[in-house]
Each structure stands twice: as structure tokens, then as C-alpha cells.
CSV table of C-alpha atoms and ligand atoms in Angstrom, one decimal:
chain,number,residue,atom,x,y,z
A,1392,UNK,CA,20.7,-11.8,2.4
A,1393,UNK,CA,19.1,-13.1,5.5
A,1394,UNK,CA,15.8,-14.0,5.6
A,1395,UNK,CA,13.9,-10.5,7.2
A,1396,UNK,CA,10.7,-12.6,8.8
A,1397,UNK,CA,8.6,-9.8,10.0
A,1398,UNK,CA,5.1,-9.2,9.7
A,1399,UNK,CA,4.1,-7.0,6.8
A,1400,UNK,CA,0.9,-4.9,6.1
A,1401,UNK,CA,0.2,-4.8,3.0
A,1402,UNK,CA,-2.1,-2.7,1.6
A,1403,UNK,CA,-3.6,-2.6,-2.5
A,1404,UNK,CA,-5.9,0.0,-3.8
A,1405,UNK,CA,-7.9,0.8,-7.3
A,1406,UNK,CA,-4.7,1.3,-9.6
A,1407,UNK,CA,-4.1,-0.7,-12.7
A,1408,UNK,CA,-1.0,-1.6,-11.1
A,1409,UNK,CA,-2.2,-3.9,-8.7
A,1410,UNK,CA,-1.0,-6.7,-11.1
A,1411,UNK,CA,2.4,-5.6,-10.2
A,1412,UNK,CA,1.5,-5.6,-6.4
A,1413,UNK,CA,1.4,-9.4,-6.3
A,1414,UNK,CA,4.7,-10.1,-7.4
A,1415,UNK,CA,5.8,-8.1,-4.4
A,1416,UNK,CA,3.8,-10.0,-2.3
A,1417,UNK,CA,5.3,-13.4,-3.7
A,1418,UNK,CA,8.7,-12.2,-2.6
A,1419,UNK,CA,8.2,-11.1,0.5
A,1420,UNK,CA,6.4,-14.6,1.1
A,1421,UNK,CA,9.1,-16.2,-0.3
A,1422,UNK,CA,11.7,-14.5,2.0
A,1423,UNK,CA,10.0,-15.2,5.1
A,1424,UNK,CA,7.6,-12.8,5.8
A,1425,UNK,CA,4.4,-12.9,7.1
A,1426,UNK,CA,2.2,-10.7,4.5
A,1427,UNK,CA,-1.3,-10.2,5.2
A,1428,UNK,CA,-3.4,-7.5,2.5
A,1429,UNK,CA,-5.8,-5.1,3.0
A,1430,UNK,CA,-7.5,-3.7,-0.3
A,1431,UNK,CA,-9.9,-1.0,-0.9
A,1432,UNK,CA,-13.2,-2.1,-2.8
A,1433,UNK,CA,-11.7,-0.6,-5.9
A,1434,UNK,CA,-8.5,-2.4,-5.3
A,1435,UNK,CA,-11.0,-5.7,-5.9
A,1436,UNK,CA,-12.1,-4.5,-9.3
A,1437,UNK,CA,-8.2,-5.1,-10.1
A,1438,UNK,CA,-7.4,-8.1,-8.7
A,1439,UNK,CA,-9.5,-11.3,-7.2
A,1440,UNK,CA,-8.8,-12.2,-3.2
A,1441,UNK,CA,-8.3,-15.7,-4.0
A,1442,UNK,CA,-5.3,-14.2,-5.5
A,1443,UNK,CA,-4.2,-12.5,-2.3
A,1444,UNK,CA,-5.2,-14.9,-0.2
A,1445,UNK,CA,-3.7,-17.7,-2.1
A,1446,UNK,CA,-0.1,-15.6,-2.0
A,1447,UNK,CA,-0.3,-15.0,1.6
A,1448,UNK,CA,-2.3,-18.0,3.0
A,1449,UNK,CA,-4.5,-15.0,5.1
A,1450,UNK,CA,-7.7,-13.3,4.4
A,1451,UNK,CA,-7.7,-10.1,3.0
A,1452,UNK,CA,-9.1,-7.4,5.0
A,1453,UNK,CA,-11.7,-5.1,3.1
A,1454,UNK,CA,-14.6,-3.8,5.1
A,1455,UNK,CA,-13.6,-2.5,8.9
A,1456,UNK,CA,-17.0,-3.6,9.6
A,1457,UNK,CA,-17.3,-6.8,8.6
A,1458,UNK,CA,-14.1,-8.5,9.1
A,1459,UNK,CA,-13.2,-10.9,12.2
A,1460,UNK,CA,-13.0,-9.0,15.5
A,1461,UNK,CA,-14.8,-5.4,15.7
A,1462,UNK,CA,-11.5,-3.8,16.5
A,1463,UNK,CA,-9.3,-5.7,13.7
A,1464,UNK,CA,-7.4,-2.5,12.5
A,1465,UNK,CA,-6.3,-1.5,15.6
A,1466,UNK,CA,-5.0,-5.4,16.1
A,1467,UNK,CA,-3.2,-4.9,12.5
A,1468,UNK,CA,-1.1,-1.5,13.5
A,1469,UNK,CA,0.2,-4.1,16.7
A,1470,UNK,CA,1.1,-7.0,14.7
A,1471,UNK,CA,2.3,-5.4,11.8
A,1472,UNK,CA,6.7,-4.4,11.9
A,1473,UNK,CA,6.3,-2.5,8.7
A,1474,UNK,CA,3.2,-0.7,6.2
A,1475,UNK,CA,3.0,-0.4,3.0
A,1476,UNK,CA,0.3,0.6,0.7
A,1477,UNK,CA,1.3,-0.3,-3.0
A,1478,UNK,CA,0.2,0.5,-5.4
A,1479,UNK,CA,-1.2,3.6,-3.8
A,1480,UNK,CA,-3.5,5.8,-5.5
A,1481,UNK,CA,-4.0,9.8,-6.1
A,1482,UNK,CA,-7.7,8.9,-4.4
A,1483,UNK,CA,-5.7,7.7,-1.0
A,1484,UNK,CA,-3.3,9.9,-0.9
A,1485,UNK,CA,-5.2,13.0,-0.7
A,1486,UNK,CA,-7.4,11.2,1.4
A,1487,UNK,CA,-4.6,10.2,4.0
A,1488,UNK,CA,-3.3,13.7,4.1
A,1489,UNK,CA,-6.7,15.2,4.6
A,1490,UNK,CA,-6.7,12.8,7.4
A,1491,UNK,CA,-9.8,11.0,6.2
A,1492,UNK,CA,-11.0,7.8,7.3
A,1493,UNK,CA,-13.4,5.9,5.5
A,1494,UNK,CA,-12.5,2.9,4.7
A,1495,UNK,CA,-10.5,-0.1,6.2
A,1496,UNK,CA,-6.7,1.6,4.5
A,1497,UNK,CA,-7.5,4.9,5.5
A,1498,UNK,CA,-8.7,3.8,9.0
A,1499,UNK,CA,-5.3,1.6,9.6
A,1500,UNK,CA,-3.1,4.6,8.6
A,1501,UNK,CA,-4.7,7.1,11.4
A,1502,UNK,CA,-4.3,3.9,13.6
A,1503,UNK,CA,-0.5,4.0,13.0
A,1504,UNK,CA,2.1,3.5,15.3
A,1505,UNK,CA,4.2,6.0,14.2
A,1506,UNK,CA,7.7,4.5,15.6
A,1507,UNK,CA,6.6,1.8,12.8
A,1508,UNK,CA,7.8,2.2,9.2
A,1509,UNK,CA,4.9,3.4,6.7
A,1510,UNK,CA,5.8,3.3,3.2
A,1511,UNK,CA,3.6,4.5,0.3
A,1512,UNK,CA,4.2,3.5,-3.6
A,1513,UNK,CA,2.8,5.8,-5.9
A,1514,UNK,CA,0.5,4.8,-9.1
A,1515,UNK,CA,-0.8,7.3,-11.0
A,1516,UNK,CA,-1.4,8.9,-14.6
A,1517,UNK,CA,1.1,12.0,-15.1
A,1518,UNK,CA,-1.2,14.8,-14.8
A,1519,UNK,CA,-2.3,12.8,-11.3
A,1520,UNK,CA,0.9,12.6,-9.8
A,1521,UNK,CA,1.5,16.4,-11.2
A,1522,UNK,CA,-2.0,17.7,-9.9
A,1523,UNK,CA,-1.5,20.3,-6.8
A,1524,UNK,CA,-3.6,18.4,-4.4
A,1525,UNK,CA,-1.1,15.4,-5.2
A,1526,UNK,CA,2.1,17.4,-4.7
A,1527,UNK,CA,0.7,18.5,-1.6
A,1528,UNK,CA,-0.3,15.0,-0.1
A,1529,UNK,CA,3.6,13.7,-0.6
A,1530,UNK,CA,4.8,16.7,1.0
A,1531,UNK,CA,2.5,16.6,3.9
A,1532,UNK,CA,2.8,12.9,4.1
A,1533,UNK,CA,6.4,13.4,4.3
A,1534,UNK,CA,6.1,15.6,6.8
A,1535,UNK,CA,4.6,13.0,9.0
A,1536,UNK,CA,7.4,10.6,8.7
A,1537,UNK,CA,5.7,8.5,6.2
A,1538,UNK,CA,8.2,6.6,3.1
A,1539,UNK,CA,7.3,7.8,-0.1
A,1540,UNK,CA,9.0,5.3,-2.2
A,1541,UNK,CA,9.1,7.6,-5.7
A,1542,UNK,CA,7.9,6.8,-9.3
A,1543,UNK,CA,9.3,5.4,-12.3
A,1544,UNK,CA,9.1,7.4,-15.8
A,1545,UNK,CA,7.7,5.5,-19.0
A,1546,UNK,CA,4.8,4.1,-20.4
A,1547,UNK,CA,1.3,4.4,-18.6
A,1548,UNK,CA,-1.7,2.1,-19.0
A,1549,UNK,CA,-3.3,5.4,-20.6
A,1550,UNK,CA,-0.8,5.4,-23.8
A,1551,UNK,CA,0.6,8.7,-21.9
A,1552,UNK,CA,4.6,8.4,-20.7
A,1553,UNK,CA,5.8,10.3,-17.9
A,1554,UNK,CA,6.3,10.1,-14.3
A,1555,UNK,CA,4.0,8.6,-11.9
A,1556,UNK,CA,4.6,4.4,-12.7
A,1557,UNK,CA,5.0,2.2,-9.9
A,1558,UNK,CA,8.3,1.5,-9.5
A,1559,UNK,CA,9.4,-2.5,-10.7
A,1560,UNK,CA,8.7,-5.3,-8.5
A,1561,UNK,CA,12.3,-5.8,-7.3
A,1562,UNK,CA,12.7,-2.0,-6.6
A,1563,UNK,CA,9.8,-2.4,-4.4
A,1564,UNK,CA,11.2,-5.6,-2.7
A,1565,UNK,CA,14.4,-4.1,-2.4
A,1566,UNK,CA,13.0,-1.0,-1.0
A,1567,UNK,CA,11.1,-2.7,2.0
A,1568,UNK,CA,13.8,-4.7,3.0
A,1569,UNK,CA,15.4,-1.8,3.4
A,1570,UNK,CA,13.2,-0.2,6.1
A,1571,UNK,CA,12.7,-3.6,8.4
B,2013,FMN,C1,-8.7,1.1,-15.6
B,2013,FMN,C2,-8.4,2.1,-14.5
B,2013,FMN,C3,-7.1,2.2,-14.0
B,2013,FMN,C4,-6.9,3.1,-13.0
B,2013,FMN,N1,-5.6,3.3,-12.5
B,2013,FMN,C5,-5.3,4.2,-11.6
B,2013,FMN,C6,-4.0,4.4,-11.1
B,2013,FMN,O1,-3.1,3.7,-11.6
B,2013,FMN,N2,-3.8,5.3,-10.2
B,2013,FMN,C7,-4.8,6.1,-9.7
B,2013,FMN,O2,-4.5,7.0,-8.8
B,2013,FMN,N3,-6.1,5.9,-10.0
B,2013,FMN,C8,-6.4,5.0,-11.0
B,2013,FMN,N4,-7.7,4.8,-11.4
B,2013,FMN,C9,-8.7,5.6,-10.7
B,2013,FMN,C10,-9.0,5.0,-9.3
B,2013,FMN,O3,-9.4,3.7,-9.4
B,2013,FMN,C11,-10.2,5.8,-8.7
B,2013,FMN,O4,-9.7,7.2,-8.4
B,2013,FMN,C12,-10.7,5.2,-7.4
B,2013,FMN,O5,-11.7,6.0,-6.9
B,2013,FMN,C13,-9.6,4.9,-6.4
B,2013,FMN,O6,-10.2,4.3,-5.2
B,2013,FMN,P1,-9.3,3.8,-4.0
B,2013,FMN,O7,-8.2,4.8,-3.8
B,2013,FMN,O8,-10.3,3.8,-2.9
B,2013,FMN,O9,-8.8,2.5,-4.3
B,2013,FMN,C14,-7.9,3.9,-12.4
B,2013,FMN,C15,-9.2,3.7,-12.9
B,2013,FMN,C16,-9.5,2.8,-13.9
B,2013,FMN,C17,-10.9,2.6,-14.4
């Protein structure tokens, strides 16, 4: 495959699965892309920046307030080719299709250039990715042209199995190549 070198948003919230995230992020590095990460403050209770930053050689992004230029998400939505959020939350989800923005993840996404691809990878319990107001949010978010990559079935961090893993860090990979 060639190598895809575009510029990739990538964005981590407050799901076990954040682990998983970074692998991702490895790849895309290693294929060429520029990669920088925006993570909620419960993303950072998952995984360290130095880790992120370390992976993508940028700063991550994390309060819309604090961070570089006062206008730094709306810079993001022009640099960026493609969006991902991954792993992504019930919490963000329901809060993107609510249209809430609160924080620096929600604030990019109703920033969006929608001619750009926005994908989102699901990470939830079950009974989350089950729950009305979830099955809503895809649908809604679908609606609105965003990528809602799916879920893998098995084993949960909870001891539950059932839908609502984030799919495999190849999958993933795969998957965003696919939209650039
Ligand atoms: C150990 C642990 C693991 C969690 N994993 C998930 C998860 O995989 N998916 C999810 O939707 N919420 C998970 N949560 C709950 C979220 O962290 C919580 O809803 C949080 O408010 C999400 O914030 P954010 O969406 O702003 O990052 C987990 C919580 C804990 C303590």
C-alpha cells in the first residue's frame, strides 16, 4: 500500500480502551501520517501524554482554553484531512448528538468541516452500547454523515461479553485508510 501522508485528528476519551488507541496511533505514524491527539480529561486518567506525545512527536490538545492559540480548534478542523475519535465513549456520544460542547472533542466536532471524514469508534460496556440514548446518538450521528466504525463482540473489561468492544487495532487502521 502507499504511504496515505495526511493529517489525522485524533481524538481519545475516558474508556479502558485507550490502551488500544495507541497502537493505532503507532501505525498511522508509521505509515506517514501526521497524527496529532486530543483527549478529554478522563481520557488522561487512561493514558499519560508523554505517551501521546512521544507517538506523535505533538502536544496533545486538552483544555480549549489553555492550549497555544485562543482559536486552536477551529485551526485543527483546517489542518486536519480526516477525524477520528477512538475509543469513543457512551458520555461523547450522547453528548455529540445533543450537540453539546464542552470540552476541547466536543467543541472540534461542531467545528467540523463536514466535506471532511469524521469517524467514531465505539467503547462501551453492553448495556451502554444497548441503552436508548446510545442507539439514538449512532443513528442521529449517522444521519449527519459521521463514520460509525461498529463494535466487536467478546470479552469486556467488566467480566461481561457482548457487543460494544473496540474493534482490533488493525481493523481500526485498516478502517481509516479507508476513508482518506
Ligand atoms: C475503569 C473504567 C473504565 C471505563 N471504560 C469505559 C468505556 O470503555 N466506555 C465508556 O463509555 N465509558 C467508560 N467508562 C466511564 C467513562 O469514563 C465516564 O462515562 C466518563 O465520564 C467519560 O468521560 P469522557 O467521555 O468525557 O471522556 C469507564 C470508567 C472507568 C472507571
Amino acid at each position: 500500500m502507499s504511504k496515505p501522508k495526511a493529517n489525522i485528528l485524533f481524538q481519545l476519551t475516558g474508556s479502558i480502551a485507550c490502551y488500544k488507541a495507541c497502537a493505532v496511533i503507532s501505525k498511522l505514524v508509521q505509515s506517514g501520517c501526521d497524527v496529532k491527539t486530543v483527549c478529554t480529561e478522563n481520557a488522561l486518567k487512561f493514558i499519560g501524554k508523554s505517551t501521546l506525545e512521544g507517538l506523535t512527536h505533538h502536544a496533545v490538545y486538552v483544555d480549549t482554553f489553555e492550549d497555544r492559540s485562543a482559536l486552536e480548534h477551529i485551526e485543527l478542523t483546517k489542518w486536519m484531512d480526516l477525524a477520528i475519535i477512538c475509543p469513543a465513549t457512551a458520555n461523547v456520544m450522547n453528548k455529540l448528538a445533543a450537540g453539546v460542547a464542552d470540552d476541547f472533542v466536543t467543541t472540534l466536532f461542531l467545528a467540523w468541516d463536514q466535506k471532511k471524514p469524521w469517524l467514531i469508534a465505539p467503547a462501551m460496556n453492553r448495556n451502554m452500547w444497548a441503552h436508548p440514548a446510545t442507539v439514538r446518538s449512532v443513528k442521529t450521528l449517522g444521519e449527519w454523515g459521521v463514520r460509525i466504525l461498529g463494535t466487536g463482540k467478546g470479552y469486556q473489561a467488566c467480566g461481561d461479553v457482548g457487543e460494544g468492544r473496540l474493534l482490533e487495532p488493525e481493523e481500526l487502521y485498516l478502517a481509516i485508510r479507508k476513508h482518506l
